[in-house]
PDB file of C-alpha atoms and ligand atoms in Angstrom:
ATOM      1  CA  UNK A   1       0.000   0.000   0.000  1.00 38.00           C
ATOM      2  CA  UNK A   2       1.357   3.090  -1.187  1.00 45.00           C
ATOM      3  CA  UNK A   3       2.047   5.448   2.031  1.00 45.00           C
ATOM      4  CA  UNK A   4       0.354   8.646   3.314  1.00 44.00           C
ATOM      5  CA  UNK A   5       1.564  12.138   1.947  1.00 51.00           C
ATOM      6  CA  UNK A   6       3.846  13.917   4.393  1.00 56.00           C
ATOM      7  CA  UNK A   7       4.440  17.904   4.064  1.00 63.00           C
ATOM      8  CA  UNK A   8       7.917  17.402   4.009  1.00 70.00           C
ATOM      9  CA  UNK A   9       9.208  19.282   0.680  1.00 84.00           C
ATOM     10  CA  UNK A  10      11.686  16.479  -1.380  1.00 89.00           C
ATOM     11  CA  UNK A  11      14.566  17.987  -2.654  1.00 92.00           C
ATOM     12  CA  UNK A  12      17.396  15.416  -4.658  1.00 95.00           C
ATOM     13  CA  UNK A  13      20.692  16.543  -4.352  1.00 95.00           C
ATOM     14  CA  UNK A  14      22.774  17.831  -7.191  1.00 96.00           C
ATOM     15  CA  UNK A  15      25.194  14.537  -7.113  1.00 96.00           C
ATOM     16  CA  UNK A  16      21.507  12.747  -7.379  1.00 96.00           C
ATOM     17  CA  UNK A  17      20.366  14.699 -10.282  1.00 97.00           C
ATOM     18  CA  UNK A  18      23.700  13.915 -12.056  1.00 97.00           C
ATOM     19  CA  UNK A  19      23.452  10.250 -11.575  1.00 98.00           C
ATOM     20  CA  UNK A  20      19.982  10.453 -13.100  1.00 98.00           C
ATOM     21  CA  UNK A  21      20.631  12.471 -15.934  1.00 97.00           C
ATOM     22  CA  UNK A  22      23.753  10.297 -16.627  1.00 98.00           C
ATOM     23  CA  UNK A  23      21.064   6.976 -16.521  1.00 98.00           C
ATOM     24  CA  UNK A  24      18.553   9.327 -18.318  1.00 98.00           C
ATOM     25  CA  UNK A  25      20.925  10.156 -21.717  1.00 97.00           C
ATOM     26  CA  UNK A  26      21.720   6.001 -22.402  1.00 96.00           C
ATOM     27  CA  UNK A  27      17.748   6.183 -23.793  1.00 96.00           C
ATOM     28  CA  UNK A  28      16.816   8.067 -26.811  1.00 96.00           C
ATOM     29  CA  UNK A  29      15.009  11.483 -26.420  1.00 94.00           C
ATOM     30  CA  UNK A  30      11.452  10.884 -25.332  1.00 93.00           C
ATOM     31  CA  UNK A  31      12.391   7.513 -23.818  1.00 95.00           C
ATOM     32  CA  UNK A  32      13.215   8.815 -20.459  1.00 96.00           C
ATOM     33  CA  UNK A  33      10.570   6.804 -18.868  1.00 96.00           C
ATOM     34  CA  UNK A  34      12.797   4.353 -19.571  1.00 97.00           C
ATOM     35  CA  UNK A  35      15.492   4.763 -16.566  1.00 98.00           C
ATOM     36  CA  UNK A  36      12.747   5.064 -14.469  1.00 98.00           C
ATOM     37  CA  UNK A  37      13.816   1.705 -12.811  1.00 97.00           C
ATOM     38  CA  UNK A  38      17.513   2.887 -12.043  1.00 97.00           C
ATOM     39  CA  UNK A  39      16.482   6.135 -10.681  1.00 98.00           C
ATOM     40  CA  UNK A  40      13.625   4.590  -8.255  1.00 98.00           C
ATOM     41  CA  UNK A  41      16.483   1.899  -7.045  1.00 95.00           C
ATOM     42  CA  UNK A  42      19.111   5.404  -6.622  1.00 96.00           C
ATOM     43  CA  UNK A  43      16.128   7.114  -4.762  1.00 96.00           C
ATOM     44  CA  UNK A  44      15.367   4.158  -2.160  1.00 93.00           C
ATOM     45  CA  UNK A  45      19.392   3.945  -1.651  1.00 90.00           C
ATOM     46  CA  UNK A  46      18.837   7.963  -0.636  1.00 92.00           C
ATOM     47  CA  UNK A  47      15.905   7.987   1.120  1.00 91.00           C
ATOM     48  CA  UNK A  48      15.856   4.395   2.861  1.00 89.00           C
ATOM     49  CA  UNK A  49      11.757   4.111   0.790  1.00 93.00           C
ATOM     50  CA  UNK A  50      10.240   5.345  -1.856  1.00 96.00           C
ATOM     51  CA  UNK A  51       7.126   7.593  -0.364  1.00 95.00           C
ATOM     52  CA  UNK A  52       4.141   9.582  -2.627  1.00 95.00           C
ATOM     53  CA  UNK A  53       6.500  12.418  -2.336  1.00 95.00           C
ATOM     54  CA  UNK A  54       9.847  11.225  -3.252  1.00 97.00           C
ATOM     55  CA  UNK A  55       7.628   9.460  -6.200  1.00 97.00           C
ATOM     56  CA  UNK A  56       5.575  12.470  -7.200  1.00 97.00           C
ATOM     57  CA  UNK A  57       9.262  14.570  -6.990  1.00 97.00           C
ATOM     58  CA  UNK A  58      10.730  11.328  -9.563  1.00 98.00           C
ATOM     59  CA  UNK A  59       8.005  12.016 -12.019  1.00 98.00           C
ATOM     60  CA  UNK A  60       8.425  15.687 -12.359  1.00 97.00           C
ATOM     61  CA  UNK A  61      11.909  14.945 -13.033  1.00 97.00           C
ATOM     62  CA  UNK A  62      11.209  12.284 -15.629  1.00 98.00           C
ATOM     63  CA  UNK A  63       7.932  14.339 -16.927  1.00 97.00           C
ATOM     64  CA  UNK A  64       5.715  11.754 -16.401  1.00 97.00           C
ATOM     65  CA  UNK A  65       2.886  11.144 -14.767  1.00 98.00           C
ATOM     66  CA  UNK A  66       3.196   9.707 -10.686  1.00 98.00           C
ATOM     67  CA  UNK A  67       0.802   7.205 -11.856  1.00 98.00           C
ATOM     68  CA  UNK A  68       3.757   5.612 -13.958  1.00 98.00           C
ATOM     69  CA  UNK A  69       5.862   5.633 -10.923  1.00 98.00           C
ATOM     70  CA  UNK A  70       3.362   4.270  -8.731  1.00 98.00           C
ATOM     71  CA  UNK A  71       2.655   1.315 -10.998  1.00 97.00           C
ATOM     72  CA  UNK A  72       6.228   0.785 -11.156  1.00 97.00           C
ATOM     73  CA  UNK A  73       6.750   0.898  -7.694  1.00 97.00           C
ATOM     74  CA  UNK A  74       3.901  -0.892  -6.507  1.00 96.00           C
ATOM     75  CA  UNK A  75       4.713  -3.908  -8.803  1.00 95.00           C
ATOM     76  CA  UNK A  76       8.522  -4.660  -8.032  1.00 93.00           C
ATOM     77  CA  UNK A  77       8.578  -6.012  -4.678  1.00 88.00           C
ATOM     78  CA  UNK A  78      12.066  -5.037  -4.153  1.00 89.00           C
ATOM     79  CA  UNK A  79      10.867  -1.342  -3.613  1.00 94.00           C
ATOM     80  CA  UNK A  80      10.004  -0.057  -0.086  1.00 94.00           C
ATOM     81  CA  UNK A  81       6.518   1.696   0.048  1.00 95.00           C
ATOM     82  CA  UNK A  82       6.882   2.218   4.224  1.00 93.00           C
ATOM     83  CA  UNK A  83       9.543   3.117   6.153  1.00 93.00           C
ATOM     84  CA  UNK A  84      12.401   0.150   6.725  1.00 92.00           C
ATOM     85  CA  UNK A  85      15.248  -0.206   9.317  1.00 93.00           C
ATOM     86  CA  UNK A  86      19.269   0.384   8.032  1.00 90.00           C
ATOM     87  CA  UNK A  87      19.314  -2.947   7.608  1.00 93.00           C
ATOM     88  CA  UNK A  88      16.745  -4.899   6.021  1.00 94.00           C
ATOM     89  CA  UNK A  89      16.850  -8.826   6.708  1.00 96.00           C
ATOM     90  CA  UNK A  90      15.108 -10.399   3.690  1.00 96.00           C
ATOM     91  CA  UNK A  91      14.776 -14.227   4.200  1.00 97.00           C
ATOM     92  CA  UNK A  92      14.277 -16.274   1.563  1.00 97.00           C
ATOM     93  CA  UNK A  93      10.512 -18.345   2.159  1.00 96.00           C
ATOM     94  CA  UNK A  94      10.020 -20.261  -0.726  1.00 97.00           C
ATOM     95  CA  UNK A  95       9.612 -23.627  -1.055  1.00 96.00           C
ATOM     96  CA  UNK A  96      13.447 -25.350  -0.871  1.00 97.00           C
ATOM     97  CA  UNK A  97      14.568 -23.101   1.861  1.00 97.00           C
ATOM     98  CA  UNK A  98      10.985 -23.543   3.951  1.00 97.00           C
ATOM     99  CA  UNK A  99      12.154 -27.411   4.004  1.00 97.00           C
ATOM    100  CA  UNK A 100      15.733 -26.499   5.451  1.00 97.00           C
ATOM    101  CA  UNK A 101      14.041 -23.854   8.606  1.00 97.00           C
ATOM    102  CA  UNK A 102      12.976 -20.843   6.544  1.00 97.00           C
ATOM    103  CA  UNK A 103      10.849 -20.117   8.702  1.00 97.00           C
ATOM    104  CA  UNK A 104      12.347 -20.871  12.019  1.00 97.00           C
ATOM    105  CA  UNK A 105      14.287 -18.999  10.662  1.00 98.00           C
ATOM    106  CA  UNK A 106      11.943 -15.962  10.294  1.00 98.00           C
ATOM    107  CA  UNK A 107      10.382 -16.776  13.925  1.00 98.00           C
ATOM    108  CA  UNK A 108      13.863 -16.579  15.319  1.00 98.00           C
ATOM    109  CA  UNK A 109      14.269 -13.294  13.643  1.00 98.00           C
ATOM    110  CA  UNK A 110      10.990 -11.845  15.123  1.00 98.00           C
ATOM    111  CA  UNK A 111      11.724 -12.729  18.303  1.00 98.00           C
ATOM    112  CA  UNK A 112      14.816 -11.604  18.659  1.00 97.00           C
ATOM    113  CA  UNK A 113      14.356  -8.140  17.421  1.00 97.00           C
ATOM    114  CA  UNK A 114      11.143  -7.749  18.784  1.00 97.00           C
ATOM    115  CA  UNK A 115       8.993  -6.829  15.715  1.00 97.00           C
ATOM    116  CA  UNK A 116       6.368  -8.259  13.377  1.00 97.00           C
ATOM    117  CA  UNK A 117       7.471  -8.495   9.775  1.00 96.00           C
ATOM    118  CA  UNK A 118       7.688  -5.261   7.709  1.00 93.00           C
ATOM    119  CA  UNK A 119       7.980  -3.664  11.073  1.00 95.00           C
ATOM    120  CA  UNK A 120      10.651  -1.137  12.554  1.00 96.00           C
ATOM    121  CA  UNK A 121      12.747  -1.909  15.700  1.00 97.00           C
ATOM    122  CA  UNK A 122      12.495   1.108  18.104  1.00 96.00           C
ATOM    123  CA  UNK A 123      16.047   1.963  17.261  1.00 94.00           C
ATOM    124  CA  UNK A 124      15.547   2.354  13.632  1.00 93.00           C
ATOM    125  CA  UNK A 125      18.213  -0.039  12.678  1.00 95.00           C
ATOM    126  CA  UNK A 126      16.001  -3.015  11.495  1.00 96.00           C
ATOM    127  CA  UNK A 127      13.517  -4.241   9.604  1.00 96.00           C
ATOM    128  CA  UNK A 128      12.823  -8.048   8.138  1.00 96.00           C
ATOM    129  CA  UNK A 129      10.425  -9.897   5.413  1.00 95.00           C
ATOM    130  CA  UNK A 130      10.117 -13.083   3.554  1.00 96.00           C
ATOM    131  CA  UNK A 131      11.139 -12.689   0.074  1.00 95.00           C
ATOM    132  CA  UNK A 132      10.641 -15.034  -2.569  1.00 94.00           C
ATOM    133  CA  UNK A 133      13.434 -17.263  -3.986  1.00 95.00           C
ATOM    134  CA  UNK A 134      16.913 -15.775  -4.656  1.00 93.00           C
ATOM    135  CA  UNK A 135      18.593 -18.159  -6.847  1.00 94.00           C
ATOM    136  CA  UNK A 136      20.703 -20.102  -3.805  1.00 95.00           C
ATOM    137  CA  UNK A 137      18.321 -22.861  -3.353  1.00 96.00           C
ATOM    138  CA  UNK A 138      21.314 -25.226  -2.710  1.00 95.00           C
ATOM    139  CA  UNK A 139      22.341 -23.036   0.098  1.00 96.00           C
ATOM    140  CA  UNK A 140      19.213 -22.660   2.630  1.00 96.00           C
ATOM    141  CA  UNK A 141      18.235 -21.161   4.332  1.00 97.00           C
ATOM    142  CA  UNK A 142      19.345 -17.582   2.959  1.00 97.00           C
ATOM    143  CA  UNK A 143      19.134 -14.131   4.137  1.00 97.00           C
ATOM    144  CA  UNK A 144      19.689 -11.258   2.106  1.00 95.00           C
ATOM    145  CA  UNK A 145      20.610  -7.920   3.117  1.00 90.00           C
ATOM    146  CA  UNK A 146      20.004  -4.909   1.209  1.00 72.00           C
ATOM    147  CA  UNK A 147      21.358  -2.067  -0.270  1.00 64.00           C
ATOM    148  CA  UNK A 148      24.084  -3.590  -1.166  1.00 71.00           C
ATOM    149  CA  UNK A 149      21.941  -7.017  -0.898  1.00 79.00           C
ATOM    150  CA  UNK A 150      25.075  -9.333   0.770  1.00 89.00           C
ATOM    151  CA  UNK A 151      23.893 -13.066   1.130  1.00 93.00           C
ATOM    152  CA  UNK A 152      24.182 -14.435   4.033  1.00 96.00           C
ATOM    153  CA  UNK A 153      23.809 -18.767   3.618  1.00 97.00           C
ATOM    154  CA  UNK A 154      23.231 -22.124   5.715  1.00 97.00           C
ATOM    155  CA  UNK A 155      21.587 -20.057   8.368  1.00 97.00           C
ATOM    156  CA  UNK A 156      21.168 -20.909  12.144  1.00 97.00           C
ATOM    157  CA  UNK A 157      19.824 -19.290  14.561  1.00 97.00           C
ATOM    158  CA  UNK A 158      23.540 -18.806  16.104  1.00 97.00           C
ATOM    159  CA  UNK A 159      24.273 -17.396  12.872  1.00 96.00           C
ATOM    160  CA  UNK A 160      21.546 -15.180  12.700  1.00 97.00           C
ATOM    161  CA  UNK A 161      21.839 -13.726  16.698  1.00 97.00           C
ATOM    162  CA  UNK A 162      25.941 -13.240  15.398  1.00 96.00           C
ATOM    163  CA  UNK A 163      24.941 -11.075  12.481  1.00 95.00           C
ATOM    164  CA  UNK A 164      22.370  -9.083  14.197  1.00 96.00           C
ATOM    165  CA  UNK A 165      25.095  -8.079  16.884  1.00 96.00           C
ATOM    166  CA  UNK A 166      27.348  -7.217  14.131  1.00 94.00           C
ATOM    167  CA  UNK A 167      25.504  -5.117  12.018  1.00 93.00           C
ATOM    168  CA  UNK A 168      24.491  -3.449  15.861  1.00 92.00           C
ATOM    169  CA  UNK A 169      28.325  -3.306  16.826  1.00 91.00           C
ATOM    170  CA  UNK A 170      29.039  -2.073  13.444  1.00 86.00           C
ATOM    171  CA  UNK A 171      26.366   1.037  13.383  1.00 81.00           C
ATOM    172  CA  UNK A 172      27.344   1.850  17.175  1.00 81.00           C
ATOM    173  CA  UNK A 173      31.032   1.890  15.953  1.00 77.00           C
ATOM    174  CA  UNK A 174      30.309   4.170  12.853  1.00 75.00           C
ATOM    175  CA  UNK A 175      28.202   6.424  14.885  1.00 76.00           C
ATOM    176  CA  UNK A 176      30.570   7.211  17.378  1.00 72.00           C
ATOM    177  CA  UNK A 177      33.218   7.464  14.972  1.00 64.00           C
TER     178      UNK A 177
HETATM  179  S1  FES B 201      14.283 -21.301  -2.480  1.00 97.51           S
HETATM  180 FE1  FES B 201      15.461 -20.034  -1.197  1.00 97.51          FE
HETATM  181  S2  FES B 201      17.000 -19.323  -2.515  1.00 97.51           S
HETATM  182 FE2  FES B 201      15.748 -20.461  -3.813  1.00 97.51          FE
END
């Protein structure tokens, strides 16, 4: 579901801007619907989710209308439409990696930070879903972690409790860095 309008104005930054218009000249003129896909992954990677706003803002730069982004948006489930944590833990539930503990997996996950899927921990730092396959069926059960989308394979539940206090060691480290 596509989230509530905030007042908020959305700027992009100039470095933004040149990254789109970079994407935007590989298309001939009048195609530049056609990096709409790039520029909504660049946007998420800016603004942690892609809200009405920050879509409304992509389709004035593309001159389009938002109802092209929002179809988009709405149809590639790799897109945020609510707020997520820093990290995202994405855990593979289809079929092959349900049979090796997907979703003990997931249960382990939820009850260790604290919050129902698609859900926020109080801290901000994360967020988890089920996803559907990603192509290491051989290797369940798998956890992705986006931006940058590192797989993480074989999971346990040890191995899940040592990445959570790493990526947690790692933010407190930047932060007071
Ligand atoms: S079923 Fe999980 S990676 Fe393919």
């Amino acid at each position: 579901m596509l989230s509530v309008k905030n007042n908020e104005p959305i700027t992009f930054q100039e470095n933004l801007i040149h990254q789109f218009d970079d994407i935007v000249k590989r298309y001939p003129e009048g195609r530049q619907k056609s990096a709409l896909l790039p520029i909504l992954h660049l946007v998420q990677a800016e603004f942690g989710w892609l809200s009405v706003d920050v879509m409304d803002k992509v389709a004035e730069y593309l001159s389009i209308e938002s109802i092209e982004v929002y179809e988009v948006a709405t149809f590639y489930t790799m897109f945020f439409l609510r707020p997520q944590g820093k990290y995202v833990l994405e855990v593979c539930r289809t079929g092959p990696c349900c049979l090796v503990g997907a979703e003990r997996i997931m249960k382990h996950i939820e009850n260790r930070l604290g919050v129902k899927e698609n859900e926020v921990t109080a801290d901000g730092l994360f967020s988890w879903r089920g996803i559907e396959c990603v192509a290491a069926c051989g290797m369940g059960p798998v956890l992705q972690i986006g931006p940058e989308y590192t797989y993480y394979e074989h999971l346990t539940e040890e191995g899940v409790d040592e990445l959570i206090d790493g990526l947690r060691n790692k933010h407190t480290i930047n932060t007071k860095s």
